[in-house]
Coordinates of C-alpha atoms in Angstrom, one line a residue:
M1 CA 95.2 59.3 90.5
A2 CA 94.2 57.1 87.7
N3 CA 92.7 59.9 85.7
A4 CA 95.8 61.8 85.9
D5 CA 97.9 59.0 84.6
E6 CA 95.4 58.4 81.9
A7 CA 95.6 62.2 81.1
A8 CA 99.3 62.0 80.9
T9 CA 99.3 59.0 78.7
R10 CA 97.1 60.6 76.2
V11 CA 99.1 63.8 76.1
S12 CA 102.2 61.4 75.7
F13 CA 100.7 59.6 72.8
D14 CA 99.5 62.9 70.9
R15 CA 102.9 64.1 71.1
W16 CA 104.9 61.2 69.9
G17 CA 102.4 58.5 68.7
P18 CA 102.0 60.1 65.3
Y19 CA 105.9 60.0 64.8
A20 CA 106.1 56.3 65.8
L21 CA 103.1 55.1 63.4
L22 CA 104.5 57.1 60.8
A23 CA 107.6 55.4 61.2
V24 CA 105.9 52.2 61.0
G25 CA 104.1 53.1 57.8
V26 CA 107.2 54.1 56.1
V27 CA 109.0 50.8 56.9
T28 CA 106.1 48.6 55.9
A29 CA 105.5 50.7 52.8
V30 CA 109.2 50.3 51.7
G31 CA 109.1 46.7 52.3
S32 CA 106.1 46.3 50.3
A33 CA 106.5 48.9 47.4
H34 CA 107.2 46.2 44.7
V35 CA 104.4 44.0 45.9
V36 CA 101.8 46.5 45.6
G37 CA 103.3 47.9 42.5
M38 CA 104.5 51.4 43.6
T39 CA 105.9 53.1 40.6
R40 CA 109.0 55.5 40.9
A41 CA 106.9 58.7 40.9
A42 CA 104.8 57.0 43.7
M43 CA 107.7 56.5 45.7
W44 CA 109.0 60.0 45.1
A45 CA 105.4 61.4 45.9
S46 CA 105.3 59.3 49.0
G47 CA 108.8 60.5 50.3
V48 CA 107.5 64.1 49.8
L49 CA 104.4 63.5 51.5
V50 CA 106.2 61.9 54.5
V51 CA 108.6 65.0 55.0
L52 CA 105.3 67.2 54.6
A53 CA 103.8 64.8 57.6
L54 CA 106.9 65.0 59.7
L55 CA 106.9 69.2 59.4
L56 CA 103.2 69.0 60.1
Q57 CA 103.8 67.1 63.2
V58 CA 106.7 69.3 64.4
Y59 CA 104.4 72.4 64.1
W60 CA 101.6 70.6 65.6
G61 CA 103.6 69.8 68.7
R62 CA 104.4 73.5 69.0
A63 CA 100.9 74.8 68.5
A64 CA 99.7 72.3 71.1
R65 CA 102.0 73.2 73.7
K66 CA 100.9 77.0 73.4
R67 CA 97.0 76.3 72.8
P68 CA 96.1 72.7 73.6
G69 CA 93.0 71.6 71.4
P70 CA 90.2 71.5 70.4
N71 CA 90.6 75.0 68.7
R72 CA 90.6 76.3 65.3
T73 CA 94.2 75.3 64.7
S74 CA 94.0 71.8 65.8
V75 CA 91.0 71.2 63.7
R76 CA 92.9 72.6 60.5
L77 CA 96.1 70.4 61.4
Y78 CA 93.6 67.3 62.0
F79 CA 92.3 67.3 58.5
V80 CA 95.6 68.1 56.8
R81 CA 97.1 65.4 58.6
W82 CA 93.8 63.3 57.4
A83 CA 94.5 64.3 53.6
L84 CA 98.2 63.5 53.9
G85 CA 97.3 60.1 55.3
F86 CA 94.7 59.4 52.7
A87 CA 97.3 60.4 49.9
L88 CA 99.8 58.1 51.3
T89 CA 97.4 55.3 51.8
W90 CA 96.3 55.8 48.2
L91 CA 100.0 55.3 47.1
N92 CA 100.5 52.5 49.5
P93 CA 98.0 50.9 51.7
F94 CA 100.4 50.2 54.5
F95 CA 100.5 54.0 55.3
A96 CA 97.4 53.1 57.0
F97 CA 99.7 52.7 60.1
Y98 CA 99.9 56.4 60.1
A99 CA 96.2 57.5 58.8
V100 CA 95.0 55.4 62.0
T101 CA 96.1 58.2 64.2
G102 CA 92.7 60.2 63.4
Y103 CA 90.9 57.3 65.4
Y104 CA 93.1 58.1 68.5
T105 CA 93.2 61.8 68.5
A106 CA 89.6 63.0 67.0
A107 CA 88.0 63.6 70.6
R108 CA 90.8 65.6 71.8
Q109 CA 91.6 67.7 68.7
L110 CA 88.4 68.3 66.9
T111 CA 85.3 70.3 68.4
R112 CA 82.4 68.1 69.5
R113 CA 80.3 68.5 66.0
L114 CA 83.3 67.7 64.1
V115 CA 84.3 64.6 65.9
L116 CA 82.1 62.2 63.7
P117 CA 83.0 63.6 60.5
G118 CA 86.5 63.4 61.4
L119 CA 86.2 59.5 62.2
F120 CA 84.1 59.2 59.1
L121 CA 87.0 60.3 56.9
T122 CA 89.4 58.1 58.8
A123 CA 87.1 55.2 58.3
V124 CA 87.1 56.0 54.6
T125 CA 90.9 55.7 54.5
M126 CA 91.2 52.7 56.9
A127 CA 88.4 50.8 54.5
G128 CA 90.6 51.7 51.4
S129 CA 93.5 50.2 52.8
E130 CA 91.9 47.2 54.0
I131 CA 90.7 46.2 50.6
G132 CA 94.1 46.5 49.4
G133 CA 94.4 50.2 48.2
M134 CA 92.4 52.8 46.7
P135 CA 90.8 53.1 44.2
P136 CA 88.7 49.9 44.0
H137 CA 89.0 48.1 40.7
G138 CA 85.7 46.8 39.8
L139 CA 82.2 46.0 41.1
L140 CA 83.2 43.3 43.3
W141 CA 86.1 45.4 45.0
W142 CA 83.6 48.5 45.3
F143 CA 81.2 46.1 47.2
G144 CA 83.8 45.0 49.6
F145 CA 84.7 48.5 50.1
V146 CA 81.2 49.3 51.1
I147 CA 81.2 46.2 53.5
V148 CA 84.5 47.2 55.0
F149 CA 83.7 50.8 55.3
G150 CA 80.3 49.7 57.0
A151 CA 82.4 47.6 59.4
N152 CA 84.7 50.5 60.4
C153 CA 81.7 52.8 60.7
G154 CA 80.1 50.5 63.0
L155 CA 83.4 50.1 65.1
V156 CA 83.7 53.9 65.1
A157 CA 80.2 54.2 66.5
L158 CA 80.8 51.3 69.1
F159 CA 84.0 53.1 70.3
T160 CA 82.7 56.4 70.2
R161 CA 79.8 55.3 72.4
A162 CA 81.9 53.5 74.9
N163 CA 84.5 56.4 75.0
A164 CA 81.3 58.9 75.7
Q165 CA 80.1 56.4 78.4
E166 CA 83.7 56.7 79.9
Q167 CA 84.0 60.2 79.6
A168 CA 80.5 60.6 81.4
R169 CA 81.6 58.1 84.2
A170 CA 84.7 60.2 84.4
R171 CA 82.8 63.5 84.8
T172 CA 80.3 61.9 87.2
Q173 CA 83.4 60.7 89.3
A174 CA 85.0 63.9 89.2
E175 CA 81.7 65.7 90.3
T176 CA 81.3 63.1 93.1
I177 CA 84.9 63.7 94.2
A178 CA 84.2 67.5 94.1
A179 CA 81.1 67.1 96.0
L180 CA 82.8 64.9 98.7
G181 CA 85.4 67.5 98.7
R182 CA 82.8 70.2 99.4
A183 CA 81.2 68.1 102.0
N184 CA 84.6 67.3 103.8
T185 CA 85.1 71.0 104.0
A186 CA 81.7 71.9 105.3
L187 CA 82.0 69.1 107.8
Q188 CA 85.4 70.2 108.9
Q189 CA 83.8 73.9 109.2
A190 CA 81.0 72.5 111.2
L191 CA 83.4 70.5 113.6
D192 CA 85.5 73.5 114.1
E193 CA 82.1 75.7 114.7
N194 CA 81.1 72.8 117.1
A195 CA 84.4 72.9 118.9
A196 CA 84.1 76.6 119.4
L197 CA 80.6 76.6 120.2
H198 CA 81.3 73.7 122.8
A199 CA 84.3 75.9 124.4
Q200 CA 82.0 78.7 124.4
L201 CA 79.2 76.9 126.2
L202 CA 81.7 75.5 128.8
L203 CA 82.8 79.1 129.3
Q204 CA 79.1 80.2 130.0
A205 CA 78.4 77.1 131.9
R206 CA 81.5 77.8 134.0
E207 CA 80.2 81.5 134.4
A208 CA 76.9 80.4 135.2
G209 CA 78.2 78.0 137.8
V210 CA 80.2 80.8 139.3
A211 CA 77.1 83.1 139.4
D212 CA 74.9 80.1 141.1
E213 CA 77.6 79.3 143.5
R214 CA 77.7 83.1 144.6
R215 CA 73.7 83.1 144.9
R216 CA 73.8 79.8 147.0
L217 CA 76.7 81.0 149.0
A218 CA 74.8 84.2 149.6
A219 CA 71.5 82.4 150.5
E220 CA 73.4 80.0 152.8
I221 CA 75.0 83.0 154.7
H222 CA 71.9 84.8 155.0
D223 CA 70.0 81.7 156.1
T224 CA 72.6 80.4 158.6
I225 CA 75.7 82.5 159.4
A226 CA 73.8 85.8 159.3
Q227 CA 70.7 84.7 161.3
G228 CA 73.3 82.9 163.8
L229 CA 75.3 86.2 164.1
A230 CA 71.9 88.2 164.6
G231 CA 70.9 85.5 167.4
I232 CA 74.2 85.8 169.3
I233 CA 74.0 89.7 169.2
A234 CA 70.3 89.4 170.5
Q235 CA 71.3 86.9 173.2
L236 CA 74.4 89.1 174.2
Q237 CA 72.3 92.3 174.3
V238 CA 70.1 90.4 176.9
V239 CA 73.0 89.4 178.8
S240 CA 74.3 93.0 179.1
N241 CA 70.7 94.4 180.0
T242 CA 70.0 91.7 182.7
P243 CA 71.3 91.9 186.4
D244 CA 70.3 88.4 187.0
P245 CA 73.4 86.2 186.8
E246 CA 71.2 82.8 186.1
V247 CA 69.4 84.5 183.2
A248 CA 72.8 86.1 181.8
E249 CA 74.4 82.5 182.1
E250 CA 71.4 80.8 180.1
H251 CA 71.7 83.5 177.2
V252 CA 75.4 83.0 177.1
G253 CA 75.1 79.5 176.7
R254 CA 72.6 80.2 173.9
A255 CA 75.0 82.6 172.1
L256 CA 77.8 79.7 172.6
A257 CA 75.7 77.3 170.9
L258 CA 74.8 79.8 168.1
A259 CA 78.4 80.4 167.6
R260 CA 79.3 76.9 167.1
H261 CA 76.5 76.2 165.0
S262 CA 77.4 79.2 162.8
L263 CA 81.0 78.2 162.8
G264 CA 80.1 74.7 161.6
E265 CA 78.0 76.5 158.7
A266 CA 80.8 78.5 157.8
R267 CA 83.1 75.5 157.4
R268 CA 80.5 73.5 155.4
S269 CA 80.2 76.6 152.9
V270 CA 83.9 77.1 152.6
H271 CA 84.2 73.1 152.0
N272 CA 81.5 73.3 149.4
L273 CA 83.1 76.2 147.5
A274 CA 86.4 74.6 146.8
P275 CA 87.0 70.7 146.6
V276 CA 90.1 70.4 148.5
A277 CA 90.2 66.7 147.4
L278 CA 91.1 67.8 144.0
E279 CA 94.1 69.8 145.1
H280 CA 96.8 67.2 144.9
D281 CA 94.8 64.1 143.3
G282 CA 93.1 63.5 140.0
L283 CA 89.3 62.6 140.1
P284 CA 89.6 59.0 140.2
E285 CA 91.9 59.2 143.2
A286 CA 89.9 61.7 145.2
L287 CA 86.7 59.6 144.6
Q288 CA 88.6 56.6 145.9
K289 CA 89.4 58.5 149.2
T290 CA 86.2 60.0 149.4
V291 CA 84.2 56.8 149.2
A292 CA 86.7 55.1 151.5
E293 CA 86.7 57.7 154.1
W294 CA 82.8 58.0 154.1
G295 CA 82.6 54.2 154.6
E296 CA 85.2 54.4 157.5
R297 CA 83.0 57.1 159.0
T298 CA 79.5 55.6 158.7
S299 CA 80.5 51.9 158.8
I300 CA 78.6 51.2 155.9
R301 CA 80.5 49.0 153.1
A302 CA 81.4 51.1 150.4
E303 CA 83.2 50.4 147.0
F304 CA 84.7 52.4 144.3
T305 CA 85.3 51.0 140.5
L306 CA 87.3 52.6 137.8
T307 CA 86.6 51.7 134.2
G308 CA 87.9 52.8 130.8
T309 CA 91.0 54.9 129.9
V310 CA 91.7 57.5 132.5
E311 CA 91.9 61.1 131.1
Q312 CA 92.8 64.1 132.9
L313 CA 89.3 66.0 133.0
H314 CA 88.7 69.7 133.0
E315 CA 88.6 71.1 136.7
E316 CA 85.1 72.1 136.3
V317 CA 83.9 68.8 135.4
A318 CA 85.9 67.1 138.0
A319 CA 84.5 69.2 140.6
T320 CA 81.0 68.7 139.5
L321 CA 81.3 64.9 139.7
L322 CA 83.0 64.9 143.1
R323 CA 80.3 67.2 144.4
I324 CA 77.7 64.9 143.2
V325 CA 79.3 61.8 144.7
Q326 CA 79.6 63.7 148.2
E327 CA 76.0 64.8 148.1
A328 CA 74.6 61.5 147.0
L329 CA 76.8 59.6 149.9
S330 CA 75.5 62.3 152.2
N331 CA 71.8 61.5 151.2
A332 CA 72.5 57.7 151.6
A333 CA 74.0 58.3 155.1
R334 CA 71.2 60.3 156.3
H335 CA 67.9 58.7 154.4
A336 CA 68.9 55.2 152.7
H337 CA 69.9 53.4 155.5
A338 CA 72.0 51.3 153.2
S339 CA 74.4 48.4 154.2
R340 CA 76.4 48.8 150.9
V341 CA 77.2 51.6 148.3
G342 CA 79.0 51.3 145.1
V343 CA 80.4 54.2 143.0
T344 CA 81.6 53.4 139.5
L345 CA 83.7 56.1 137.2
S346 CA 83.6 55.1 133.7
Y347 CA 85.4 56.9 130.9
L348 CA 83.6 56.1 127.7
G349 CA 84.9 57.8 124.4
D350 CA 83.7 61.3 124.6
E351 CA 81.8 61.1 127.7
V352 CA 82.3 60.3 131.5
I353 CA 79.7 58.2 133.5
L354 CA 79.2 58.4 137.2
D355 CA 77.0 55.6 138.8
I356 CA 76.1 55.6 142.4
R357 CA 74.0 52.6 143.9
D358 CA 72.8 51.6 147.3
D359 CA 70.5 48.7 148.6
G360 CA 69.0 51.1 151.0
T361 CA 65.2 51.6 151.5
G362 CA 64.7 53.5 148.1
F363 CA 61.7 56.0 147.7
D364 CA 59.0 56.8 145.4
L365 CA 60.2 59.4 142.7
L366 CA 56.8 60.9 142.5
T367 CA 56.9 61.7 146.0
V368 CA 60.3 63.3 146.7
P369 CA 60.0 65.9 149.5
A370 CA 61.1 69.6 148.8
R371 CA 64.6 70.6 149.9
T372 CA 64.8 71.8 153.5
R373 CA 67.2 74.4 154.7
A374 CA 69.5 71.8 156.4
G375 CA 69.0 69.3 153.7
G376 CA 71.7 70.4 151.3
F377 CA 71.5 70.3 147.3
G378 CA 69.4 66.8 147.1
L379 CA 68.5 65.4 143.7
D380 CA 67.6 68.8 142.1
G381 CA 70.7 70.3 143.2
M382 CA 72.8 67.4 141.8
R383 CA 70.8 67.4 138.5
A384 CA 71.5 71.2 138.2
R385 CA 75.3 70.6 138.7
A386 CA 75.4 68.0 135.9
E387 CA 73.0 70.4 133.6
R388 CA 75.5 73.4 134.3
I389 CA 78.2 71.5 132.3
A390 CA 76.0 70.1 129.7
G391 CA 75.4 66.8 131.3
S392 CA 72.4 64.9 132.7
L393 CA 71.4 63.1 135.8
T394 CA 69.0 60.1 136.0
V395 CA 67.6 58.6 139.3
E396 CA 66.1 54.9 139.5
S397 CA 64.5 54.0 142.9
E398 CA 61.6 52.2 144.4
P399 CA 60.6 51.7 147.9
G400 CA 62.7 48.8 149.4
L401 CA 64.8 48.3 146.4
G402 CA 67.6 50.7 146.7
T403 CA 68.4 53.9 144.7
A404 CA 70.7 54.3 141.5
L405 CA 71.9 57.5 140.2
S406 CA 73.9 57.9 136.9
A407 CA 75.5 61.3 136.0
R408 CA 76.5 61.5 132.1
V409 CA 78.8 64.6 131.4
P410 CA 80.7 65.4 128.3
L411 CA 84.7 64.3 128.6
V412 CA 86.2 67.8 128.6
R413 CA 89.9 67.4 128.9
H414 CA 92.0 69.7 131.3
D415 CA 93.4 73.0 129.7
D416 CA 97.1 72.8 129.0

């Protein structure tokens, strides 16, 4: 913004500044004409030169709008204006107000190799004006001209160096801004790609979860329901082939027991497939009810705590966290012999943390028994569930000091 304002100011000065300075030079020259000893011929010559300067500036303005400098046209016009300013200052030193324009426009209207010569010529004009007019009269005046000219050249060098440093800073700033712009663009592209990748990973995780669930259900059906049905068939075949009522009754009882067991296994598999608790409630409400019902059923003190700003989670994330809690509570009831269990759900920025703690017997993490057919998912299953949605599960436990589980998963919002 500052660079744009500065550029606009320079353009405005290049267009109107020479007119204003020429007007000041004319007014001061007219007022001092008799003081500096201008003759009538010098006054007429000054008038002609002022008209030429005006025409030159009008032409310059039109040329600059078509082809902004520096270019050949701007170089020629700069030196023609210098010649007019030098001649006017020779006739009356107060016309130096017009000649000083060369200091301000050299860098924008001259090519780089001609800037210093242009400033040098302008310094000659200004030095002549500052000693009272050209040419110097006598050796002393020439000495004064040299001193004043040297001072002007020193100021020119100083201001040129300062201007070069300012331009270098401006270029560096522009390059930095451009680099930041490119970096922001690249960052935005990376964020967009990351969001797309995250969505793709979630979709793949969901598909992998479906495949895993199918394999799990197939294994459970084979290990429980299918085997139970096979056992029932075998018992009924014995009944149909035996004439002994007592033997038939015994095998019918076994068949009924197998049928009841298979029915229980079928219900458990269906329950594990679809979390009914999330049909009408959000995850916090479902967890609170699950913990409360588990506490009433087991007579173990159970507490649920919620922290952070609640957000509606993607159904896959919510189902995973609910399943982890159900499995952890089941393990606590069967193995931990706990008197108190605490479940905490925390919404923290871009992730959700689920903590389950009990004061039970605990265990040695290095001696965790392998999963049995009747043992459900266990720690490995809970960890697999968390990793399936790009999360993690950590377990802390020692014999006699209870167990603490912590699941951290990404906060993926519900699809609208």
